[in-house]
XYZ file of C-alpha atoms in Angstrom:
381
model
C -0.019 0.133 0.049
C 2.829 2.379 0.815
C 4.389 1.716 -2.733
C 1.172 2.392 -4.332
C 0.577 5.664 -2.378
C 4.170 6.658 -3.332
C 3.525 5.960 -6.980
C 0.282 7.931 -6.820
C 2.067 10.839 -5.022
C 4.681 10.947 -7.825
C 2.118 10.888 -10.584
C 0.270 13.793 -9.019
C 3.392 15.684 -8.378
C 4.395 15.210 -12.167
C 0.930 16.531 -13.294
C 1.168 19.467 -10.905
C 4.673 20.410 -12.375
C 3.154 19.966 -15.848
C 0.367 22.476 -14.800
C 3.127 24.858 -13.667
C 5.388 24.336 -16.658
C 2.648 24.860 -19.245
C 1.353 28.065 -17.842
C 4.906 29.545 -17.149
C 5.763 29.571 -21.004
C 2.367 29.832 -22.966
C 3.879 31.621 -25.785
C 6.680 29.244 -26.267
C 4.347 26.251 -26.181
C 1.846 27.898 -28.556
C 4.798 28.867 -30.905
C 5.808 25.112 -31.025
C 2.392 24.067 -31.723
C 2.252 26.698 -34.550
C 5.513 25.500 -36.024
C 4.406 21.913 -36.103
C 1.096 22.971 -37.592
C 2.922 24.835 -40.461
C 5.144 21.591 -40.893
C 2.086 19.458 -41.310
C 0.210 21.939 -43.421
C 3.194 21.724 -45.860
C 2.584 18.022 -46.272
C -1.195 18.308 -47.015
C -0.702 18.872 -50.945
C 0.841 15.480 -51.157
C -2.209 13.632 -49.945
C -4.238 11.966 -52.629
C -7.942 10.949 -52.420
C -8.776 7.687 -54.240
C -9.909 4.182 -53.702
C -7.384 1.223 -54.126
C -9.296 -1.885 -54.799
C -6.532 -4.005 -53.054
C -7.201 -2.171 -49.965
C -10.569 -3.738 -49.691
C -9.360 -7.319 -49.667
C -7.982 -9.236 -46.671
C -4.580 -9.797 -47.883
C -3.608 -12.522 -45.530
C -6.514 -14.636 -46.332
C -5.285 -17.702 -48.419
C -7.964 -17.124 -51.183
C -6.696 -13.533 -51.590
C -3.160 -14.807 -51.557
C -3.855 -17.089 -54.388
C -5.884 -14.446 -56.042
C -2.720 -12.219 -56.001
C -0.504 -14.937 -57.451
C -2.705 -15.771 -60.447
C -4.445 -12.379 -61.240
C -1.610 -11.354 -63.688
C -2.393 -14.518 -65.800
C -6.073 -15.004 -65.204
C -7.329 -11.659 -64.302
C -8.247 -9.932 -61.067
C -11.491 -9.301 -59.315
C -11.803 -5.665 -60.799
C -14.455 -6.772 -63.153
C -16.891 -4.641 -65.259
C -19.937 -6.512 -66.764
C -22.289 -4.824 -69.193
C -25.548 -6.420 -69.965
C -27.418 -5.639 -73.182
C -30.914 -6.681 -72.953
C -33.507 -6.475 -75.816
C -37.172 -6.177 -74.775
C -38.667 -7.776 -77.988
C -37.203 -10.619 -80.119
C -33.526 -11.612 -79.363
C -29.982 -10.183 -79.754
C -29.555 -11.600 -83.226
C -30.544 -8.683 -85.296
C -28.295 -6.174 -87.167
C -29.230 -3.415 -84.866
C -28.614 -5.245 -81.666
C -25.362 -6.742 -82.735
C -24.054 -3.440 -84.056
C -24.895 -1.851 -80.672
C -23.239 -4.778 -78.748
C -20.105 -4.306 -81.016
C -19.864 -0.492 -80.387
C -20.365 -0.931 -76.687
C -17.574 -3.689 -76.703
C -15.153 -1.232 -78.441
C -16.308 1.468 -75.956
C -15.473 -0.985 -72.932
C -12.213 -1.742 -74.623
C -11.196 1.822 -74.484
C -11.900 2.517 -70.861
C -8.944 3.750 -68.831
C -7.003 1.001 -67.125
C -8.748 -1.833 -68.990
C -7.010 -5.109 -69.698
C -7.396 -5.456 -73.413
C -6.485 -9.097 -73.474
C -9.411 -10.023 -71.015
C -12.323 -8.265 -72.814
C -14.976 -10.675 -74.203
C -18.385 -10.581 -75.883
C -20.226 -12.335 -78.552
C -19.035 -9.560 -81.049
C -15.454 -9.408 -79.943
C -12.763 -10.827 -82.134
C -11.642 -13.339 -79.569
C -15.150 -14.961 -79.752
C -14.664 -17.374 -82.572
C -16.221 -20.283 -84.302
C -13.614 -23.105 -84.533
C -13.878 -26.200 -86.827
C -11.730 -28.778 -88.461
C -11.328 -29.087 -92.220
C -11.303 -32.426 -94.033
C -7.592 -31.986 -94.230
C -7.264 -32.115 -90.497
C -6.519 -28.283 -90.080
C -8.193 -26.297 -87.378
C -9.683 -23.063 -88.606
C -11.368 -20.370 -86.840
C -13.344 -17.108 -87.490
C -15.028 -14.353 -85.558
C -18.684 -14.866 -85.079
C -19.466 -11.258 -85.945
C -17.631 -9.291 -88.604
C -18.317 -5.579 -88.259
C -16.865 -4.943 -91.856
C -19.326 -7.567 -93.469
C -22.247 -5.249 -93.680
C -25.852 -6.199 -92.768
C -26.732 -9.811 -92.456
C -29.814 -11.314 -94.072
C -32.256 -13.531 -92.249
C -30.454 -16.702 -93.115
C -27.034 -15.340 -91.959
C -28.511 -14.347 -88.691
C -30.138 -17.596 -88.329
C -26.793 -19.394 -88.875
C -25.015 -17.176 -86.377
C -27.731 -18.027 -83.856
C -27.157 -21.611 -84.425
C -23.300 -21.350 -84.292
C -23.554 -19.508 -81.074
C -25.937 -21.962 -79.547
C -23.636 -24.806 -80.335
C -20.573 -23.141 -78.488
C -20.624 -23.515 -74.713
C -17.934 -20.943 -74.354
C -20.355 -18.325 -75.738
C -23.873 -19.676 -75.200
C -24.500 -19.198 -71.376
C -21.366 -17.238 -70.305
C -21.829 -14.414 -72.790
C -25.291 -14.913 -74.392
C -28.379 -15.811 -72.076
C -30.211 -19.006 -72.627
C -33.312 -17.076 -73.848
C -31.044 -15.081 -76.135
C -32.522 -11.713 -75.012
C -29.265 -10.553 -73.274
C -25.599 -10.341 -74.288
C -22.970 -9.776 -71.768
C -19.732 -7.663 -72.410
C -17.055 -8.682 -69.767
C -13.896 -6.820 -68.976
C -11.174 -6.600 -66.258
C -9.156 -3.613 -65.152
C -5.407 -3.748 -64.329
C -4.981 -3.662 -60.542
C -3.466 -0.847 -58.758
C -4.344 2.843 -58.557
C -7.171 2.980 -61.020
C -9.036 6.161 -61.883
C -12.461 4.953 -60.700
C -13.994 8.294 -61.258
C -12.977 8.528 -64.892
C -13.962 5.031 -65.613
C -17.472 5.440 -64.153
C -17.987 8.764 -66.173
C -16.909 6.919 -69.320
C -19.296 4.046 -68.615
C -22.162 6.471 -67.736
C -21.354 8.401 -71.021
C -21.547 5.141 -73.032
C -24.878 4.183 -71.535
C -26.286 7.552 -72.430
C -25.002 7.447 -76.001
C -26.299 3.956 -76.649
C -29.664 4.385 -74.891
C -32.580 3.743 -77.174
C -36.178 2.396 -76.763
C -36.370 -1.288 -76.592
C -33.094 -1.967 -75.308
C -31.944 -1.891 -71.768
C -28.347 -1.452 -70.593
C -27.030 -2.877 -67.167
C -23.612 -2.497 -65.621
C -22.118 -3.872 -62.544
C -18.825 -4.455 -61.006
C -16.409 -3.010 -58.459
C -15.638 0.126 -60.404
C -19.251 1.015 -60.632
C -19.579 0.579 -56.822
C -16.673 2.926 -56.182
C -17.897 5.186 -58.982
C -21.199 5.731 -57.186
C -19.284 6.589 -54.096
C -17.360 9.297 -55.980
C -20.609 10.379 -57.580
C -22.220 11.371 -54.304
C -18.882 12.786 -52.846
C -19.853 16.398 -53.406
C -23.284 15.844 -51.792
C -21.528 14.063 -48.776
C -19.275 17.036 -48.339
C -22.228 19.482 -48.755
C -23.917 17.594 -45.777
C -20.905 17.952 -43.678
C -20.479 21.716 -44.561
C -24.212 22.313 -43.755
C -23.590 20.339 -40.507
C -20.495 22.591 -39.741
C -22.506 25.717 -40.361
C -25.264 24.603 -37.996
C -22.623 23.940 -35.318
C -21.164 27.404 -35.809
C -24.598 28.896 -35.472
C -25.339 26.845 -32.198
C -22.004 28.033 -30.881
C -22.873 31.785 -31.612
C -26.122 31.353 -30.130
C -24.780 29.589 -26.986
C -21.566 31.568 -26.237
C -22.368 34.932 -27.869
C -18.657 35.885 -27.766
C -16.009 35.742 -30.457
C -13.465 33.629 -28.576
C -16.278 31.203 -27.412
C -16.713 30.517 -31.305
C -13.383 31.027 -32.824
C -11.156 29.147 -30.291
C -12.989 25.663 -30.643
C -13.190 26.126 -34.305
C -9.480 27.117 -34.588
C -8.669 23.956 -32.487
C -10.601 21.783 -34.744
C -8.831 23.170 -37.877
C -5.444 22.771 -36.315
C -6.375 19.218 -35.290
C -7.465 18.373 -38.936
C -4.268 19.853 -40.290
C -2.205 17.686 -37.883
C -4.341 14.624 -38.888
C -4.086 14.971 -42.816
C -0.334 15.722 -42.270
C 0.014 12.417 -40.456
C -1.766 10.682 -43.446
C 0.884 12.314 -45.730
C 3.912 11.200 -43.725
C 2.646 7.560 -43.646
C 2.333 7.827 -47.396
C -1.436 6.695 -47.172
C -4.268 7.689 -49.534
C -7.502 9.269 -48.168
C -10.147 6.746 -49.176
C -13.689 8.098 -49.809
C -15.171 4.965 -48.275
C -13.576 5.923 -44.900
C -14.116 9.661 -44.764
C -16.642 9.457 -41.903
C -13.980 8.547 -39.448
C -11.847 11.914 -39.923
C -15.237 13.824 -39.513
C -15.973 12.028 -36.285
C -12.498 12.809 -34.898
C -13.021 16.402 -35.834
C -16.441 16.379 -33.963
C -14.704 14.856 -30.915
C -12.121 17.739 -31.054
C -14.960 20.191 -31.274
C -16.727 18.636 -28.307
C -13.657 18.947 -26.153
C -12.953 22.571 -27.137
C -16.626 23.596 -26.296
C -16.352 21.833 -22.997
C -13.164 23.625 -22.010
C -14.525 27.065 -23.122
C -17.762 26.440 -21.151
C -15.738 25.489 -18.137
C -13.710 28.728 -18.600
C -16.757 30.715 -18.472
C -17.995 29.017 -15.245
C -14.497 29.559 -13.596
C -14.748 33.379 -14.519
C -17.925 33.570 -12.299
C -15.628 32.674 -9.412
C -12.373 34.266 -10.502
C -12.070 37.770 -12.160
C -8.518 36.862 -13.183
C -8.733 35.484 -16.701
C -5.274 33.671 -16.316
C -6.438 31.876 -13.097
C -9.702 30.926 -14.641
C -7.804 29.316 -17.744
C -5.292 27.463 -15.532
C -8.003 26.126 -13.210
C -10.017 24.929 -16.367
C -6.756 23.226 -17.468
C -6.123 21.578 -14.116
C -9.711 20.427 -14.018
C -10.223 19.051 -17.621
C -6.765 18.210 -18.886
C -6.583 14.704 -17.103
C -10.051 13.416 -17.746
C -10.040 14.832 -21.270
C -6.663 13.101 -21.975
C -8.173 9.832 -20.642
C -11.023 10.039 -22.941
C -9.020 10.868 -25.938
C -6.594 7.918 -25.177
C -9.682 5.685 -24.885
C -10.773 6.861 -28.195
C -7.405 6.310 -29.882
C -7.164 2.758 -28.476
C -10.690 1.967 -29.692
C -9.614 3.336 -33.328
C -6.378 1.326 -33.153
C -8.338 -1.819 -32.599
C -9.718 -1.619 -36.041
C -6.214 -2.766 -37.298
C -6.951 -6.302 -35.844
C -8.548 -7.261 -39.086
C -6.280 -8.014 -42.272
C -8.176 -5.551 -44.620
C -5.563 -2.835 -45.578
C -8.091 -0.081 -45.649
C -8.996 -0.783 -42.048
C -5.348 -1.096 -41.014
C -4.387 2.151 -42.671
C -7.451 3.889 -41.122
C -6.696 2.522 -37.631
C -2.891 3.757 -37.894
C -3.618 7.500 -38.894
C -6.919 7.802 -37.117
C -5.644 6.724 -33.691
C -2.695 9.072 -33.975
C -4.979 11.830 -35.236
C -7.229 11.324 -32.233
C -4.231 11.449 -29.770
C -3.218 14.991 -31.289
C -6.278 16.413 -29.774
C -4.388 16.127 -26.350
C -2.054 18.959 -27.795
C -4.217 20.898 -30.189
C -7.200 21.026 -28.098
C -6.810 20.154 -24.479
C -3.546 21.900 -24.233
C -3.778 24.685 -26.741
C -7.367 25.918 -25.956
C -6.702 26.839 -22.316
C -3.365 28.512 -23.357
C -5.130 30.547 -25.934
C-alpha cells in the first residue's frame, strides 16, 4: 500500500509540475504548436484521395493470396460486366449486334482496361472453331463488323453457331437469347475509378434507345457511385458545420467562444491530414466518416473547455487563473477520454483488410493529437 501511495504521489506531483510548466511559458508552447502545424500543413498537398481496390481485400487470407498470385495470368477481381438486353425478339438482329459491338469497343477503350481480357459475342476473340477435311483447325469471328448487314439466313446461322458453342452460349449470351454480356477486367493498382465510371455512364447515355436496356455492374461501378455522391456528402458535412457554428454563436455569444474551438478543430485536422501524408497513405472516400468523427470529438472537447472557462470566470475575475483552473480540472479526464478513443480506433487494425489497417494507424494518432491541439492549446489561448 505504501508503494502504491508513493507512486500515486509521484504521478500527482508530475501532473502538478506539468500545470506549472505549461502556464509558465504559454507563448513558447503555442509557438511550438504553430511551427508543427505549419510543418503538417506543408505535407497536405501530397495527400491523394482515391480508392485502391486491393485495400478492400483481406490480404492475409489464403484465397486472396492465391488471387494475388494468379491475377496477372487469369485476371483480377476488378471486373466490369455490361448487359445489353432487348425487350422484344432476341439479340440476333443487325441493330442489336451493331450496338453490342460498339459498346464492346467502348469498354475496350476504358482507362486501365486489360485489353486481353475483354470478351463479348461480337469481340474478335469470340470465334467459331472447326476442323477441315484435311485435318487443319480453322477459326473465324462470329461477328464481322466490316461485313455489312446480314440477311435472315445469315442471322439464323449465327444463332445456331452461338448456341452450339458452350464458351459463348451461357457465359456471354443468355439461354433465352435476349441478353448479351460484355465482360472486361481492369488492371490492378491505382485506378481512376471516377473517370472509368464517367466513361461508362457516357456510353450508356450515348447508346440508350427505346427497346434496349443497358445494365452495368462491377467494383468500378460501386466505387464510382461513391465518388458520384462525394460532393453531396461534403455538402452535408458543410451544412452540419454551419449549424454547429450557429449553435456556438447562439450559446456563447462571444467571439473567442466560437473562434477558439473552431481554430482548435482546424489545427487538429491539419495535424491529422499531415500524419496521413507522412505515412504515405491515400485518403479513401469510403472511410471519410472517421476523420469527420474525430473532428467532431475535437470540437466537443474544445466547447467543453470554453464552457468550463466561463464558469470559472464567475468565481475568479482573473482570466489567467480561470484558464489555469480549467486546464487543471479538464486536462486529465479529457486526456483519458482521448486515449480511450485512440485505443478504440487502433483496434480496427486487428483485421487484415488494408483499408481498415491504414485507417486505424492514422486515425488513432489523429485522435491523440487532440491532447495537444485542443486540451493543451485551448486553455493557453
